[in-house]
PDB file of C-alpha atoms in Angstrom:
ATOM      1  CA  UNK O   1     132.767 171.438 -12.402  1.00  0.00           C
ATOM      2  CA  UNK O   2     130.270 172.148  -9.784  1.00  0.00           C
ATOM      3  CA  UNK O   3     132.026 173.516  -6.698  1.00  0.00           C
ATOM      4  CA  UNK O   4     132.006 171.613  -3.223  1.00  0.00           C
ATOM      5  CA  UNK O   5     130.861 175.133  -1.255  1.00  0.00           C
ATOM      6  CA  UNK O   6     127.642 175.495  -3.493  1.00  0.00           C
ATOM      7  CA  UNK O   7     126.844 171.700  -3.539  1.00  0.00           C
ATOM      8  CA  UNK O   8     127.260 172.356   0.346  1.00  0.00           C
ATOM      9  CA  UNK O   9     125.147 175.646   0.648  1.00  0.00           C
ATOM     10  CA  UNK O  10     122.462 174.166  -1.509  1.00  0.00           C
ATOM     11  CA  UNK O  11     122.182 171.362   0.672  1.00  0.00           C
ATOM     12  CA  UNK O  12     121.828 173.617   3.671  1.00  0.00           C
ATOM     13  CA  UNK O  13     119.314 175.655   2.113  1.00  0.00           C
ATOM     14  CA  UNK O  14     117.253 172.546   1.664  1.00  0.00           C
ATOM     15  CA  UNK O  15     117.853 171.374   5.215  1.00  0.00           C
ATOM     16  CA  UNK O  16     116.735 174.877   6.379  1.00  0.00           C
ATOM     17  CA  UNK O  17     113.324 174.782   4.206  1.00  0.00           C
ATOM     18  CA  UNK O  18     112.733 171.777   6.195  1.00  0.00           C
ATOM     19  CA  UNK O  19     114.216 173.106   9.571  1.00  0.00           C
ATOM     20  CA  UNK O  20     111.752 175.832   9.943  1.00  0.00           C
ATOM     21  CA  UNK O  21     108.228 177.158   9.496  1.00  0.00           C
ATOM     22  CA  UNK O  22     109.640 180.323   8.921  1.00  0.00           C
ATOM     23  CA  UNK O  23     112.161 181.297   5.927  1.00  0.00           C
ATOM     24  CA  UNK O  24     113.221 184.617   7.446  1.00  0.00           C
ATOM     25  CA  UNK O  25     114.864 182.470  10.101  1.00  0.00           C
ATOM     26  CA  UNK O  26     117.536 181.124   7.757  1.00  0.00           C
ATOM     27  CA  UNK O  27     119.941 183.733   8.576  1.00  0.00           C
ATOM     28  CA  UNK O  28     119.671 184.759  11.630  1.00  0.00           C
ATOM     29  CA  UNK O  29     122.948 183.336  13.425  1.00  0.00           C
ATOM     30  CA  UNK O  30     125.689 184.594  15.822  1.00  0.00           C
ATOM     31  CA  UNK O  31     127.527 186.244  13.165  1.00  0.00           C
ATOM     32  CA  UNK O  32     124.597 188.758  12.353  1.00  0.00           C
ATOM     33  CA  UNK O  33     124.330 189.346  16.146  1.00  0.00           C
ATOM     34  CA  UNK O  34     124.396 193.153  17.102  1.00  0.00           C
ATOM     35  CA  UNK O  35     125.305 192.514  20.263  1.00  0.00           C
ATOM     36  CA  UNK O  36     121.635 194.039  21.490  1.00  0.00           C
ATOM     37  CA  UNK O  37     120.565 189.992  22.956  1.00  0.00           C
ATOM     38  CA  UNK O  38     122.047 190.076  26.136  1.00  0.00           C
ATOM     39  CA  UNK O  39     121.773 186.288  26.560  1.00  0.00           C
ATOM     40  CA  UNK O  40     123.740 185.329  23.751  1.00  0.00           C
ATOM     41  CA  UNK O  41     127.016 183.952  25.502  1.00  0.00           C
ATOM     42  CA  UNK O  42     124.317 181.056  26.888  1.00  0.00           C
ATOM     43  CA  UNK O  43     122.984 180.242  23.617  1.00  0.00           C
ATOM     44  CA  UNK O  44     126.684 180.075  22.128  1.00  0.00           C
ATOM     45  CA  UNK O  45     127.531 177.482  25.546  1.00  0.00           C
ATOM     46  CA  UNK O  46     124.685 175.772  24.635  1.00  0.00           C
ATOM     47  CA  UNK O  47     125.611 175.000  21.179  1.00  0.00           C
ATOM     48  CA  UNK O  48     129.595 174.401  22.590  1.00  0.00           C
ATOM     49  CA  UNK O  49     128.167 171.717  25.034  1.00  0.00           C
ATOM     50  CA  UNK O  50     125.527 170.498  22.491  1.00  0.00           C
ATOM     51  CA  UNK O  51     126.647 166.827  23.165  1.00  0.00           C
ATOM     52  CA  UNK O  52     126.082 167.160  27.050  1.00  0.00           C
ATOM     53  CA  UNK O  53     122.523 168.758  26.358  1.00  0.00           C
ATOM     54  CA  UNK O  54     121.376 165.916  24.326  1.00  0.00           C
ATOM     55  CA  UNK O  55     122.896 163.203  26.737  1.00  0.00           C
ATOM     56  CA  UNK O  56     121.375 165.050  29.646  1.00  0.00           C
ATOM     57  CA  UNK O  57     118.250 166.094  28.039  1.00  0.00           C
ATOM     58  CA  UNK O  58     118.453 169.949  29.116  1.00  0.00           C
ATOM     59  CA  UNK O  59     116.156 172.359  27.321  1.00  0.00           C
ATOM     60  CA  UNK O  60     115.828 175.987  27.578  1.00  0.00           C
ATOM     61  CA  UNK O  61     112.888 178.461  28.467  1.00  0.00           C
ATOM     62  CA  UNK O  62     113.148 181.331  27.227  1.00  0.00           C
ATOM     63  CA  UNK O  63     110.677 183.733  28.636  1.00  0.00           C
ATOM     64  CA  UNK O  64     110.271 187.648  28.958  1.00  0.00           C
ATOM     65  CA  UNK O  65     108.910 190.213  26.493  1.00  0.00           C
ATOM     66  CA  UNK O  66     107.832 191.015  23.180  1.00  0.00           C
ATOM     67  CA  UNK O  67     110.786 192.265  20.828  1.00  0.00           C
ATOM     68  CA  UNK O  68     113.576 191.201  23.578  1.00  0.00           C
ATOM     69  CA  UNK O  69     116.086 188.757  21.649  1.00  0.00           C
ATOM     70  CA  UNK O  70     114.126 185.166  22.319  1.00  0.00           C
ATOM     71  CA  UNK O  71     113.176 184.161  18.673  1.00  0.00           C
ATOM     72  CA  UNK O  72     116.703 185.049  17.855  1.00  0.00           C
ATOM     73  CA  UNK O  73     118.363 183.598  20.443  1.00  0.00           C
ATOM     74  CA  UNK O  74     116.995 180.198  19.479  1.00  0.00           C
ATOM     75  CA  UNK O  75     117.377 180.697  15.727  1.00  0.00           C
ATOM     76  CA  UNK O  76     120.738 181.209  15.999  1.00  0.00           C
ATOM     77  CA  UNK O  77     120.867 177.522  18.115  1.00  0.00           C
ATOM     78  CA  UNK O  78     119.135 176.193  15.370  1.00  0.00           C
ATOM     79  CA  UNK O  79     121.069 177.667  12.884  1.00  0.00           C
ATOM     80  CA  UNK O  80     125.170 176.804  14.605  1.00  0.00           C
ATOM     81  CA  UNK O  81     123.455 173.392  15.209  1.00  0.00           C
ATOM     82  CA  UNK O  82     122.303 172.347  11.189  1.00  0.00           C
ATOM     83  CA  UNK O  83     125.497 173.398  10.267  1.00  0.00           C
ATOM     84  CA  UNK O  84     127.435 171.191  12.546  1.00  0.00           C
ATOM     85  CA  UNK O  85     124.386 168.217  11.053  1.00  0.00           C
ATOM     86  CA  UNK O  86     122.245 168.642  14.056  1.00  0.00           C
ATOM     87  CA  UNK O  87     118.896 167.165  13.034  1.00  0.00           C
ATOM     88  CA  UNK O  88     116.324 171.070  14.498  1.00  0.00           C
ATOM     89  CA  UNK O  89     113.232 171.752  13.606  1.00  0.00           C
ATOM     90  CA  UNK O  90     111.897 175.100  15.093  1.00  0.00           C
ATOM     91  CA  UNK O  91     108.184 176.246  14.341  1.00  0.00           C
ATOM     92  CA  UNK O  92     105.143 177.066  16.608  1.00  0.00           C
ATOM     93  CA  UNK O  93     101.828 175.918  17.923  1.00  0.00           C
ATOM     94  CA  UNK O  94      99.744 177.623  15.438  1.00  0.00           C
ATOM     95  CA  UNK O  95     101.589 176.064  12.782  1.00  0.00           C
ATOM     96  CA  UNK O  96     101.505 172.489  13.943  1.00  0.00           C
ATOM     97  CA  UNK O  97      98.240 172.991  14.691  1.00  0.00           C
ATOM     98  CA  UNK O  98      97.026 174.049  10.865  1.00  0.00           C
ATOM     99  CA  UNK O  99      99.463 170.954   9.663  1.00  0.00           C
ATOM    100  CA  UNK O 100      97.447 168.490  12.446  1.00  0.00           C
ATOM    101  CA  UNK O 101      94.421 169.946  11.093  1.00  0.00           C
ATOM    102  CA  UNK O 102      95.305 169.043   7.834  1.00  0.00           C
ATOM    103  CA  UNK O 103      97.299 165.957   8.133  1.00  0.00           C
ATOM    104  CA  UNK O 104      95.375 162.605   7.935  1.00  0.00           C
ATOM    105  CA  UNK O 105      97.712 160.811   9.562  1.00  0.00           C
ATOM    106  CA  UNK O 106      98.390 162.673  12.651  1.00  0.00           C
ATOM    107  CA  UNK O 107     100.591 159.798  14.780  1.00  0.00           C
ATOM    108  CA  UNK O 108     102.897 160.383  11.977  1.00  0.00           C
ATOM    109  CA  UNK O 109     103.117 163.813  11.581  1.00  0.00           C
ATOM    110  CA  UNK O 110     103.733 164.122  15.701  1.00  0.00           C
ATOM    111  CA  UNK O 111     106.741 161.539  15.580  1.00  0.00           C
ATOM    112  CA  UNK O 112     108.274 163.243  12.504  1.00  0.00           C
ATOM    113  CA  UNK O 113     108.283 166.620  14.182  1.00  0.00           C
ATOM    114  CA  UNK O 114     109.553 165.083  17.758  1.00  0.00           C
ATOM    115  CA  UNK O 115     111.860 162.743  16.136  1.00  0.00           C
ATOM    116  CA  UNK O 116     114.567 165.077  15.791  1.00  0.00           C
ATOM    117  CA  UNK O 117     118.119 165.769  17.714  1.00  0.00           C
ATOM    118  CA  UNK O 118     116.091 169.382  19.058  1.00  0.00           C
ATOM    119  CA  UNK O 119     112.807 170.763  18.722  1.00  0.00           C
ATOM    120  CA  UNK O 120     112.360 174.398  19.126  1.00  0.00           C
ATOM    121  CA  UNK O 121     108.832 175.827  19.451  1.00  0.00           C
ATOM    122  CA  UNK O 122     108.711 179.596  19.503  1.00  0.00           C
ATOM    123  CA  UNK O 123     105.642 181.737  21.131  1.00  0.00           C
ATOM    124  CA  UNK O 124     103.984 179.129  23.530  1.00  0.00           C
ATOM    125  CA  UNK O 125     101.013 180.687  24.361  1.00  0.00           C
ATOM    126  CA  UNK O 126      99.566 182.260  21.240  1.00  0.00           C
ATOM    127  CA  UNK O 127      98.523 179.398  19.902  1.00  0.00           C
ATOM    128  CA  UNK O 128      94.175 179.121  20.150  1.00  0.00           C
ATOM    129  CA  UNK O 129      93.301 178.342  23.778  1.00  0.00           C
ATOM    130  CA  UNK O 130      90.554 175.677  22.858  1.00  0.00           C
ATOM    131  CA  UNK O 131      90.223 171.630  24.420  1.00  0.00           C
ATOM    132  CA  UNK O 132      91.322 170.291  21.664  1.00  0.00           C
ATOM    133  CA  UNK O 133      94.109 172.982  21.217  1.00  0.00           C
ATOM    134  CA  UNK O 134      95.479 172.487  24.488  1.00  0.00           C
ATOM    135  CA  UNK O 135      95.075 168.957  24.030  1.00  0.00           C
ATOM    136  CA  UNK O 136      97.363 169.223  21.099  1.00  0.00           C
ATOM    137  CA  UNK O 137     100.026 171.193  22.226  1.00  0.00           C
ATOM    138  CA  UNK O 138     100.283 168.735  25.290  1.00  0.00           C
ATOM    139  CA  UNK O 139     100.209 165.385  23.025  1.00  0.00           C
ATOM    140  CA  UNK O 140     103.129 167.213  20.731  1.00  0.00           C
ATOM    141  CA  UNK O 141     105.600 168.702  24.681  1.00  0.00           C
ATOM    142  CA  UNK O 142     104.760 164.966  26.004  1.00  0.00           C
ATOM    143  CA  UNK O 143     105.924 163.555  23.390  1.00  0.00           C
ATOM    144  CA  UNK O 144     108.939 165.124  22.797  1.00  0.00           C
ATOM    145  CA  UNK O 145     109.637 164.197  26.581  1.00  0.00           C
ATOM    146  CA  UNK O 146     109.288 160.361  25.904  1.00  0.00           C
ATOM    147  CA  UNK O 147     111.605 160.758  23.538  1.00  0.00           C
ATOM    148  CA  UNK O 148     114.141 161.921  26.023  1.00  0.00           C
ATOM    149  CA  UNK O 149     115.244 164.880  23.578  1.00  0.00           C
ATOM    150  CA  UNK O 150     115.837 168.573  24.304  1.00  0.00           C
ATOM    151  CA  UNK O 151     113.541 171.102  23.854  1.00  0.00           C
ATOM    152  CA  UNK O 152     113.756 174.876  23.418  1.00  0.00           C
ATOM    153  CA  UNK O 153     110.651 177.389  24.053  1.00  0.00           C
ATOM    154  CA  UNK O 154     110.062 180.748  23.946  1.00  0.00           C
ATOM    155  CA  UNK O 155     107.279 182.357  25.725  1.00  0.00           C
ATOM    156  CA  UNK O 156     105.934 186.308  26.179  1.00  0.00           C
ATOM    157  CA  UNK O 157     104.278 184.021  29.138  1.00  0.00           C
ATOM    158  CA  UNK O 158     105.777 185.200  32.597  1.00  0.00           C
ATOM    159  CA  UNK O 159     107.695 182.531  35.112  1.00  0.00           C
ATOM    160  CA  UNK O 160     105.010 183.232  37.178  1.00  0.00           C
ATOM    161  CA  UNK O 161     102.186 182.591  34.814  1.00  0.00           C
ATOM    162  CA  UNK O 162     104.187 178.878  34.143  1.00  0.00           C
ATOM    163  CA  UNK O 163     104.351 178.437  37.506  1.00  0.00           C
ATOM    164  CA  UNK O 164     100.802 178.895  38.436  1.00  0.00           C
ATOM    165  CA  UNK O 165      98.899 178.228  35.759  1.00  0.00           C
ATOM    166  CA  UNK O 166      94.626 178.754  36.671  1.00  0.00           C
ATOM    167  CA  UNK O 167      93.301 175.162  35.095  1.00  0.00           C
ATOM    168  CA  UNK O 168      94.750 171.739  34.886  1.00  0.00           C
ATOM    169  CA  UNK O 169      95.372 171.934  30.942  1.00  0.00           C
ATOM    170  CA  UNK O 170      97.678 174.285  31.110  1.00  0.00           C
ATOM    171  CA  UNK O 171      99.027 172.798  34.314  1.00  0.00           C
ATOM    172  CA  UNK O 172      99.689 169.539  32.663  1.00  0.00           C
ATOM    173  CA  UNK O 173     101.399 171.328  29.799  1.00  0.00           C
ATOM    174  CA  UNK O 174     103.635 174.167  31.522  1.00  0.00           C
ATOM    175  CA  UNK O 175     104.618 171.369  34.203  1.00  0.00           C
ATOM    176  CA  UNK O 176     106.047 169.355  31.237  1.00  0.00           C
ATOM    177  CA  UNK O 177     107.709 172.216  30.052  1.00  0.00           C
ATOM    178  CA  UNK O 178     109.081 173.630  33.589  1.00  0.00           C
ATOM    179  CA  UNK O 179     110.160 169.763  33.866  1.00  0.00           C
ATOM    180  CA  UNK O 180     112.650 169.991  30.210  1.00  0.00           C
ATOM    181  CA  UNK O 181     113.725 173.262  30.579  1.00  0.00           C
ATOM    182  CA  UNK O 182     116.190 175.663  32.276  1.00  0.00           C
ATOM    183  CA  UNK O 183     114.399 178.761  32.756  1.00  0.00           C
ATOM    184  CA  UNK O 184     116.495 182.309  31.307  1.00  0.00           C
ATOM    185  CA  UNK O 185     115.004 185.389  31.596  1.00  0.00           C
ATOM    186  CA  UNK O 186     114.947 188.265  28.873  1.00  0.00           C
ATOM    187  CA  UNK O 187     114.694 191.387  29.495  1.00  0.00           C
ATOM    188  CA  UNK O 188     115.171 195.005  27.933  1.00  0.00           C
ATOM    189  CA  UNK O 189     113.945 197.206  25.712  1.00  0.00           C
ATOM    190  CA  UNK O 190     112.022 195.970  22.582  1.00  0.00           C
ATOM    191  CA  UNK O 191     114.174 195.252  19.576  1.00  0.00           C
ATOM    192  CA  UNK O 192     111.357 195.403  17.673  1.00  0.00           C
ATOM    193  CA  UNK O 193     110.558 198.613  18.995  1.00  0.00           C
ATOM    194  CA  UNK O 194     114.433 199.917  18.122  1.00  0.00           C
ATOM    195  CA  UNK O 195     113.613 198.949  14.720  1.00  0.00           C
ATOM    196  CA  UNK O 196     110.413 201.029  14.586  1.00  0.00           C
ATOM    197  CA  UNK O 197     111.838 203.708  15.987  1.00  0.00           C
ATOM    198  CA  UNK O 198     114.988 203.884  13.347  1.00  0.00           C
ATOM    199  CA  UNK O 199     112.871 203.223  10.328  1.00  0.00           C
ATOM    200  CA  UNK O 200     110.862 206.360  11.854  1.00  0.00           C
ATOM    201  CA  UNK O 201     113.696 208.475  12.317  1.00  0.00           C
ATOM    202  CA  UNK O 202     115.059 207.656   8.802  1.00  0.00           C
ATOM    203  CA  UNK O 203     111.685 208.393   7.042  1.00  0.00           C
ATOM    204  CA  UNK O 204     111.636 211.875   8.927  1.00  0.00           C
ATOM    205  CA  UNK O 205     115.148 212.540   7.621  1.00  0.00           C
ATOM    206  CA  UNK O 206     114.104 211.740   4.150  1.00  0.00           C
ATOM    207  CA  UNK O 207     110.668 213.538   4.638  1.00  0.00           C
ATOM    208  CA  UNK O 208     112.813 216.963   5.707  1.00  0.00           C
ATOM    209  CA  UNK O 209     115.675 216.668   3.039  1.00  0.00           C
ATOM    210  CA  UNK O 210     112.281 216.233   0.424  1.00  0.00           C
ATOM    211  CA  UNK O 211     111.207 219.543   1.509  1.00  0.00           C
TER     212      UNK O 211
END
């Protein structure tokens, strides 16, 4: 007899191949925090009052940067949220992008990806900074706000940048954004950065006890 936890964590898994564009995301989730994200009480309220987001339509925009806690902030929204059978789908611009590029039927593939209970996209602003890019990314954030849906972004961008944006393509898009979206600042040291700097001490540990 097959038991009802695997059925159930096989399920998730396939939910989660679907959920997002990256598989290392899968387990990132409050219980794996190391307490080094110091915004992670709002991203635990925001999965508590999950209902009142999606009545209200309130996003978040997560901005500050490199290495400072925002990709895992969000994952571990996604994460709380698919578990409690919260329709997420988190990816980024470059990766819709190469999927529009390849997708023939494009209309489709946009209402697919907005057509869930929260989209996440992670690192606006990397994506390529081309017309027809920019085009893109605007058809994809203007949809999502027709559907009257929350939406979560993350951004190395700074408020400021958002704010004031120096041609009317990224005006139209960032004003859509600024319009969703409760700005929260991160800010810190890199964790990325911690992690270099561990992996170096450990190797120079293991380097000395060699010799």
């Amino acid at each position: 007899m097959i038991d009802d936890d695997f059925i159930r964590e096989q399920k998730l898994a396939m939910i989660k191949s679907f959920s997002f564009h990256d598989h290392t995301l899968h387990n990132w989730s409050f219980k794996n925090d190391n307490g080094k994200c110091s915004n992670i009480k709002a991203a635990k309220k925001y999965v508590e009052e999950w209902s009142a987001m999606l009545s209200e339509n309130i996003g978040l925009l997560l901005w500050g940067d490199v290495g400072t806690g925002k990709t895992f902030f969000a994952a571990c929204i996604a994460n709380q949220l698919i578990e409690n059978n919260i329709t997420v789908r988190m990816t980024n611009f470059s990766t819709v992008l190469n999927d529009l590029y390849k997708d023939e039927d494009k209309n489709k593939y946009i209402s697919d990806l907005v057509s869930v209970e929260l989209l996440i996209v992670d690192d606006l602003g990397i994506e390529r900074d081309t017309p027809y890019a920019l085009e893109q990314v605007f058809t994809v954030i203007d949809a999502r706000y027709r559907s009257n849906r929350p939406l979560i972004v993350t951004t190395n961008l700074t408020l400021t940048e958002i704010k004031n944006p120096t041609d009317v393509m990224h005006k139209r898009i960032y004003d859509r954004v600024l319009e969703m979206c409760i700005p929260i600042k991160f800010t810190g040291n890199s964790m990325r950065g911690n992690i270099a700097n561990s992996k170096f001490k450990i190797a120079q540990e293991l380097i000395r006890g060699e010799n």
